[in-house]
Short mmCIF file of C-alpha atoms and ligand atoms in Angstrom, two decimals:
data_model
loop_
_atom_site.label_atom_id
_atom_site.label_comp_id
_atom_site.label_asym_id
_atom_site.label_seq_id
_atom_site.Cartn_x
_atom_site.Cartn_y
_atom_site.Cartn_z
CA UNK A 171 -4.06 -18.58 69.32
CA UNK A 172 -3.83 -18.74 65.82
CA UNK A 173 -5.11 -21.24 62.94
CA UNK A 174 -7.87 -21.60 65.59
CA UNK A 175 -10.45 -21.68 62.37
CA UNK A 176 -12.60 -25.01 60.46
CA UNK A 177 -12.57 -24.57 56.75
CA UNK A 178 -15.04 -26.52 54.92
CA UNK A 179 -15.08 -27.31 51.10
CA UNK A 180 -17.84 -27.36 49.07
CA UNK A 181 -18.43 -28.47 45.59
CA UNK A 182 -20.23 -25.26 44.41
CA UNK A 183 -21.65 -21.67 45.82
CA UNK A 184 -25.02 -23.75 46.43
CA UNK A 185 -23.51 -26.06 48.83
CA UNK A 186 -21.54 -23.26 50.34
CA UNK A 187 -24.91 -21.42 51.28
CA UNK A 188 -26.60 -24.94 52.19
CA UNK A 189 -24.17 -25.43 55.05
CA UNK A 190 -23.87 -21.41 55.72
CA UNK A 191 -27.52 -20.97 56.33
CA UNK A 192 -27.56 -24.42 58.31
CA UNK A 193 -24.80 -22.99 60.46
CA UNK A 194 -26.57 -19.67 60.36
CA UNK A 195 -29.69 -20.70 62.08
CA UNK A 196 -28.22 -23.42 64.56
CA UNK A 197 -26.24 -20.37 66.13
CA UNK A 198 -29.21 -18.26 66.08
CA UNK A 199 -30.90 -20.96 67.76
CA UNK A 200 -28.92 -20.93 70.63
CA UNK A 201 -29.58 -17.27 71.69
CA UNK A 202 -32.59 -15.49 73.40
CA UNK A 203 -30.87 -12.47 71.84
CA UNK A 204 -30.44 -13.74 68.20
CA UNK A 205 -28.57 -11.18 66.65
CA UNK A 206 -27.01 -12.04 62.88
CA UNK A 207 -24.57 -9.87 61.65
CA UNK A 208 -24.50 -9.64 57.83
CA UNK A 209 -22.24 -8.60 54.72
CA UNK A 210 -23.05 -7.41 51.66
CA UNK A 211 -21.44 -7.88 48.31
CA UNK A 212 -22.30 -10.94 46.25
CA UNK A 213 -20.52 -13.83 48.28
CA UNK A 214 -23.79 -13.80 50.42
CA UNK A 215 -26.61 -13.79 48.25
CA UNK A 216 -27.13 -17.56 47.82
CA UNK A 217 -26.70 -17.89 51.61
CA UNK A 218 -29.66 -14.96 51.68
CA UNK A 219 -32.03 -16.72 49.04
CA UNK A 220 -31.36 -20.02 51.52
CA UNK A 221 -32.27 -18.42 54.82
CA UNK A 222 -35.35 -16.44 53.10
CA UNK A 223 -36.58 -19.98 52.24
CA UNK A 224 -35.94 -21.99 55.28
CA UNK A 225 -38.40 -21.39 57.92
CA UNK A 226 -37.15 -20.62 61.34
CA UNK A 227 -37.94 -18.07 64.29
CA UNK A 228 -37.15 -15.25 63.37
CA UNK A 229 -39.40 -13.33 65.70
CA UNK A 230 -36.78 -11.89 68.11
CA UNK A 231 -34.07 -11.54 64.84
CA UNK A 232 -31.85 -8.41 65.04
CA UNK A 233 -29.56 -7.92 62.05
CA UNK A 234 -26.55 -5.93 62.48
CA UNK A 235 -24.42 -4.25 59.45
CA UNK A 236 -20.79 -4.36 59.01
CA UNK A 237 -20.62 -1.28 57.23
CA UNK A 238 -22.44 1.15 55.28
CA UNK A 239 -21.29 4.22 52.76
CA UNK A 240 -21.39 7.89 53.99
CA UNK A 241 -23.36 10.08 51.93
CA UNK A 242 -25.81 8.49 49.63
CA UNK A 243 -29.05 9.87 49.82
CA UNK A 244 -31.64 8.02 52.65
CA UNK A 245 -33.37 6.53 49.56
CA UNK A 246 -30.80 5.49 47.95
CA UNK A 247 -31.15 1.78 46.38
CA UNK A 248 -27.48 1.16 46.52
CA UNK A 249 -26.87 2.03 49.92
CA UNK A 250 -25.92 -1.42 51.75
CA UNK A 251 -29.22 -1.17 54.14
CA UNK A 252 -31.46 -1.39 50.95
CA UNK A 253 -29.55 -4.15 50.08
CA UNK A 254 -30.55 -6.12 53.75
CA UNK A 255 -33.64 -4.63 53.66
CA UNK A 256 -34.61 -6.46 50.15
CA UNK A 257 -32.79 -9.73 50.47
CA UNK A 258 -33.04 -10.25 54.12
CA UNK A 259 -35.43 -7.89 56.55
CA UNK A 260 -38.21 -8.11 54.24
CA UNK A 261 -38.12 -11.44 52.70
CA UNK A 262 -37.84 -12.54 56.56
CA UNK A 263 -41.00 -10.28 57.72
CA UNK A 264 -38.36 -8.18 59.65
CA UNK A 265 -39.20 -4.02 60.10
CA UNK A 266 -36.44 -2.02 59.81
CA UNK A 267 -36.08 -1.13 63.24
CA UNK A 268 -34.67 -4.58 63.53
CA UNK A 269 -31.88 -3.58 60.89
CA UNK A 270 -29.03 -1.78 62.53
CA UNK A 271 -25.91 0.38 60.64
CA UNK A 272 -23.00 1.76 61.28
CA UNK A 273 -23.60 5.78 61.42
CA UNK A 274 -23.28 7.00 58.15
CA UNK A 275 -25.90 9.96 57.86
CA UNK A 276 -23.49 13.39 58.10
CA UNK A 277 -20.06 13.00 59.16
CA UNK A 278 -20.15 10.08 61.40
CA UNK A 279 -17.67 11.05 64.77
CA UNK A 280 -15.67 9.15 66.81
CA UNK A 281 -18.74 9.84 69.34
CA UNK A 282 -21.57 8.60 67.06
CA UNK A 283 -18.64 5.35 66.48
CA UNK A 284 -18.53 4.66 69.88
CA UNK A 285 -22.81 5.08 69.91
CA UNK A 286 -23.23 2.27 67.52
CA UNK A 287 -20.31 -0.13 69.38
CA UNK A 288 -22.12 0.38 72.54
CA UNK A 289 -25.39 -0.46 71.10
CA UNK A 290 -24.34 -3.49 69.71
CA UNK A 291 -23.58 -4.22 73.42
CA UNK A 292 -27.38 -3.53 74.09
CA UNK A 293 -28.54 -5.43 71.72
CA UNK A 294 -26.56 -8.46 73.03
CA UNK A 295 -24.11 -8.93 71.07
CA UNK A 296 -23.51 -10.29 67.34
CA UNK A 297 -24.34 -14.25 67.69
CA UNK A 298 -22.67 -14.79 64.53
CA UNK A 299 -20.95 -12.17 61.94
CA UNK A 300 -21.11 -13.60 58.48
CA UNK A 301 -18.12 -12.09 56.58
CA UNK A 302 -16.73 -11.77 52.76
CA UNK A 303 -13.35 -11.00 51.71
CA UNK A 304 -12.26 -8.68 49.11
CA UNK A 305 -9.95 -9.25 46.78
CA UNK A 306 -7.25 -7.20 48.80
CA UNK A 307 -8.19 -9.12 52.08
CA UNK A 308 -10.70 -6.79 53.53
CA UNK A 309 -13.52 -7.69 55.83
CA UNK A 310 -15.86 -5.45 56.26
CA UNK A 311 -14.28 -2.12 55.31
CA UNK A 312 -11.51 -2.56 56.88
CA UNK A 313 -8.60 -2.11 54.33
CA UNK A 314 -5.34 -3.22 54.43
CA UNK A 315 -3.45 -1.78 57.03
CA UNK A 316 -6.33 -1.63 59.53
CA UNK A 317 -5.29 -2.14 62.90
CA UNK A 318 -6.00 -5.86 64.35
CA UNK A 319 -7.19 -3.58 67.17
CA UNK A 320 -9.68 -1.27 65.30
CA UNK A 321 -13.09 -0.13 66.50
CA UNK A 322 -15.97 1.15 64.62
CA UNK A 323 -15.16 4.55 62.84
CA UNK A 324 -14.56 6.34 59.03
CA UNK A 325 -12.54 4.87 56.34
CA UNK A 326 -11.48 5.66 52.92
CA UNK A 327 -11.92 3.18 50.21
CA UNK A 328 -9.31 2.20 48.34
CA UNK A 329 -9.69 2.24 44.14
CA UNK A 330 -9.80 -1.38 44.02
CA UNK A 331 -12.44 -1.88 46.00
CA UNK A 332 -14.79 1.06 44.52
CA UNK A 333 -14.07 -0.21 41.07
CA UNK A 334 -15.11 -3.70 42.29
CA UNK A 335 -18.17 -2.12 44.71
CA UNK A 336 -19.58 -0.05 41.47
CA UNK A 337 -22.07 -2.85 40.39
CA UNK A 338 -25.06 -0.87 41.89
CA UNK A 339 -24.17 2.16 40.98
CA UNK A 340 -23.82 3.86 37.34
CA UNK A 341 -20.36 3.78 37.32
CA UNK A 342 -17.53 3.82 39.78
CA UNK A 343 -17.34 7.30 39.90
CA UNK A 344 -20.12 7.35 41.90
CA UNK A 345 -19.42 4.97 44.40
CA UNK A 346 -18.87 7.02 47.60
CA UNK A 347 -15.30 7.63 48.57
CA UNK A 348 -16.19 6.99 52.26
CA UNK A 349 -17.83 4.37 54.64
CA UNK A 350 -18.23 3.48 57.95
CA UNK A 351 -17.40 0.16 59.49
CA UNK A 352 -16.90 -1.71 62.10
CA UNK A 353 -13.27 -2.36 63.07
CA UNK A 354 -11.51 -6.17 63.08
CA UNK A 355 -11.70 -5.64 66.82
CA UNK A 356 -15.69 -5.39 66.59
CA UNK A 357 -15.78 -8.03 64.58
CA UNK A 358 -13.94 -10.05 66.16
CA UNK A 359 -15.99 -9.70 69.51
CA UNK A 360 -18.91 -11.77 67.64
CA UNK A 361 -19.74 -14.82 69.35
CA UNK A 362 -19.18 -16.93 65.87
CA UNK A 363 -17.30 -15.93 62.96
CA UNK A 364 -18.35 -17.08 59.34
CA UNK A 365 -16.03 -16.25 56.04
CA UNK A 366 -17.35 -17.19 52.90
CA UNK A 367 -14.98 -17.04 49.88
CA UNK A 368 -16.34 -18.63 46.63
CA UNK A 369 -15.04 -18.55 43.01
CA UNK A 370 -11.38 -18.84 41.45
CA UNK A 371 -10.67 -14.92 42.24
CA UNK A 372 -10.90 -15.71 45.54
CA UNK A 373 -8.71 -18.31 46.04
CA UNK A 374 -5.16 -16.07 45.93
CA UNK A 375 -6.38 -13.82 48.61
CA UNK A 376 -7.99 -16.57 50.85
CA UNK A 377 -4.84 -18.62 50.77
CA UNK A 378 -2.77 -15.70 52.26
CA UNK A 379 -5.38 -14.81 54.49
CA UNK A 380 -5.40 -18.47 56.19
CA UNK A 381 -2.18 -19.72 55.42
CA UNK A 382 -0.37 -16.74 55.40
CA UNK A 383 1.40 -14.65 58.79
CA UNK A 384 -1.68 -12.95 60.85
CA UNK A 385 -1.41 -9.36 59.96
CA UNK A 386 -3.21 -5.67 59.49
CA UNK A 387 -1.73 -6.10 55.82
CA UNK A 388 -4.26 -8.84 55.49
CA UNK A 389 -7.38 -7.89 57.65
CA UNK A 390 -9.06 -11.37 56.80
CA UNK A 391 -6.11 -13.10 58.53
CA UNK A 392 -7.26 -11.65 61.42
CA UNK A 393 -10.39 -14.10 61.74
CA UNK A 394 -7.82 -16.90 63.17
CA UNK A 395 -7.02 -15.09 66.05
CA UNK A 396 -11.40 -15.99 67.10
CA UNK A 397 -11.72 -19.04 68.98
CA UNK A 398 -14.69 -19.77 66.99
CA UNK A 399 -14.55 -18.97 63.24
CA UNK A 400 -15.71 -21.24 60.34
CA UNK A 401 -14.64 -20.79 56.87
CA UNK A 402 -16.78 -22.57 53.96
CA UNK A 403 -15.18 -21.72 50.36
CA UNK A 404 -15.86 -23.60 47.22
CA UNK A 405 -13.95 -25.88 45.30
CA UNK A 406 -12.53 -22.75 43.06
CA UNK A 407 -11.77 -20.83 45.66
CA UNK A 408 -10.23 -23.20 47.81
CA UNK A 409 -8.22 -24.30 45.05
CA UNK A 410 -4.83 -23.12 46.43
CA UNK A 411 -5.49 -24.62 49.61
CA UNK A 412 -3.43 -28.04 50.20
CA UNK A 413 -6.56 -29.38 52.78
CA UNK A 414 -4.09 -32.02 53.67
CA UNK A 415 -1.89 -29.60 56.22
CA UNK A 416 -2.18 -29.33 59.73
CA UNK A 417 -2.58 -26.03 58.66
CA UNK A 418 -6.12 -26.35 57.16
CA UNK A 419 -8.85 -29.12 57.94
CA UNK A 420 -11.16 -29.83 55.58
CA UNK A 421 -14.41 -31.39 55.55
CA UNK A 422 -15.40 -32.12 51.37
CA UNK A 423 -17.97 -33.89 50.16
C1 F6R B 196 -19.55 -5.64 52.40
C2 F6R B 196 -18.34 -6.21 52.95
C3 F6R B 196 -17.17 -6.51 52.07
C4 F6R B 196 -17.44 -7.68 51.13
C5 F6R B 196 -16.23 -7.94 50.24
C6 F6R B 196 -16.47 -9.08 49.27
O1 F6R B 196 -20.50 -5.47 53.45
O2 F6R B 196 -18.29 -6.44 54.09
O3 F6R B 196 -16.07 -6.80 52.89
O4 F6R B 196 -17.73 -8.83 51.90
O5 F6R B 196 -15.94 -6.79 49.52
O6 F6R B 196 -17.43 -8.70 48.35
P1 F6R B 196 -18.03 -9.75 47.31
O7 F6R B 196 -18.81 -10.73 48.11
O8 F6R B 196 -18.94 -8.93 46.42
O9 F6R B 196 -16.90 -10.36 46.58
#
């Protein structure tokens, strides 16, 4: 099944994480298990500041990573597990044995890979995996050309998305050349999907990604072939989106 996804349109980034966090929790709700699966990158931070202030059990939480870079030091401040820890884990009261990574200490091996996919499994599965998209369709790390069928393992970044990754760092030379993520097939086996696209440099990207043929060239694309995804963009990156097609329902305000 394709086109199997909700898109909802919000005025601004606010709204977007209003309704994000509100969908956030509701799926949480529903599990004994709750594990959230988070992104970094900027998209999500508004969503993060919501949840941190909402008040809601939180005392069984798991939060899962989508990916993390190989080779920065354990202490390093950049490294997408500092990032949860600070915005999410310990704004939430969560210890970071609740925070879970891809392998990315060493040279992660198809092995360690399949280590992390099968404790996912353990852990009960991702409830809901809360997504971004780069500005070449990723999700995740998973560049174009991933395979709709990909698992957890090593990738290689492409230029574009160090250059546009470098914020944390001193410059984009030393952004590490190498992550570890979860595939589109991992992702895909979350319960819930949630892709949030907001701002104007978003909207070119997200239009191919929902409107365009389902395809590794567009990893984000691959979120229609979930029973259960939800997309919330705002106005400016929705832009390019005619919300009157059969294609694409929208719910404005
Ligand atoms: C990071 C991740 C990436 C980002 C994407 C968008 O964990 O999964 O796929 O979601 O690069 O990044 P922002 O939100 O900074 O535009």
């Amino acid at each position: 099944m394709t086109n199997g996804y909700e898109l909802l349109v919000e005025p601004t980034p606010t709204e977007c994480a209003e309704t994000a966090a509100g969908l956030i929790i509701e799926a949480l709700a529903g599990s004994s298990t709750p594990v959230l699966g988070v992104a970094t990158g900027l998209t999500p931070l508004p969503t993060y500041a919501e949840l941190t202030a909402r008040s809601f059990d939180v005392s069984h939480l798991q939060l899962v990573l989508l990916d993390e870079y190989i080779g920065l030091p354990a202490d390093s401040e950049a490294s997408f597990r500092a990032a949860v820890r600070r915005l999410l884990a310990e704004p939430l009261g969560l210890p970071p044995e609740r925070v879970h990574a891809p392998p990315h200490e060493g040279a992660p091996t198809p092995e360690t890979c399949a280590q992390f996919e099968a404790h996912l499994g353990a852990l009960g599965g991702i409830d809901l995996q809360l997504l971004g998209i780069g500005r070449n369709g990723h999700i995740g790390f998973n560049e174009p050309g991933s395979a709709l069928d990909s698992r957890t393992r090593v990738v290689e970044l492409t230029a574009e998305t160090i250059e546009d990754n470098a914020a944390p760092f001193a410059a984009a030379r030393f952004v590490p050349r190498r992550a570890c993520t979860q595939g589109i097939a991992t992702i895909l086996g979350a319960r819930q999907l949630l892709l949030l696209a907001t701002g104007r440099h978003k909207a070119e990207i997200l239009r191919t990604a929902l409107l365009g043929p389902v395809t590794p060239d567009v990893p984000a694309s691959a979120i229609r072939l979930h029973p259960r995804a939800v997309v919330i963009a705002d106005r400016a990156a929705a832009h390019l989106l005619r919300t009157g097609d059969d294609d694409v329902r929208a719910r404005g305000r």
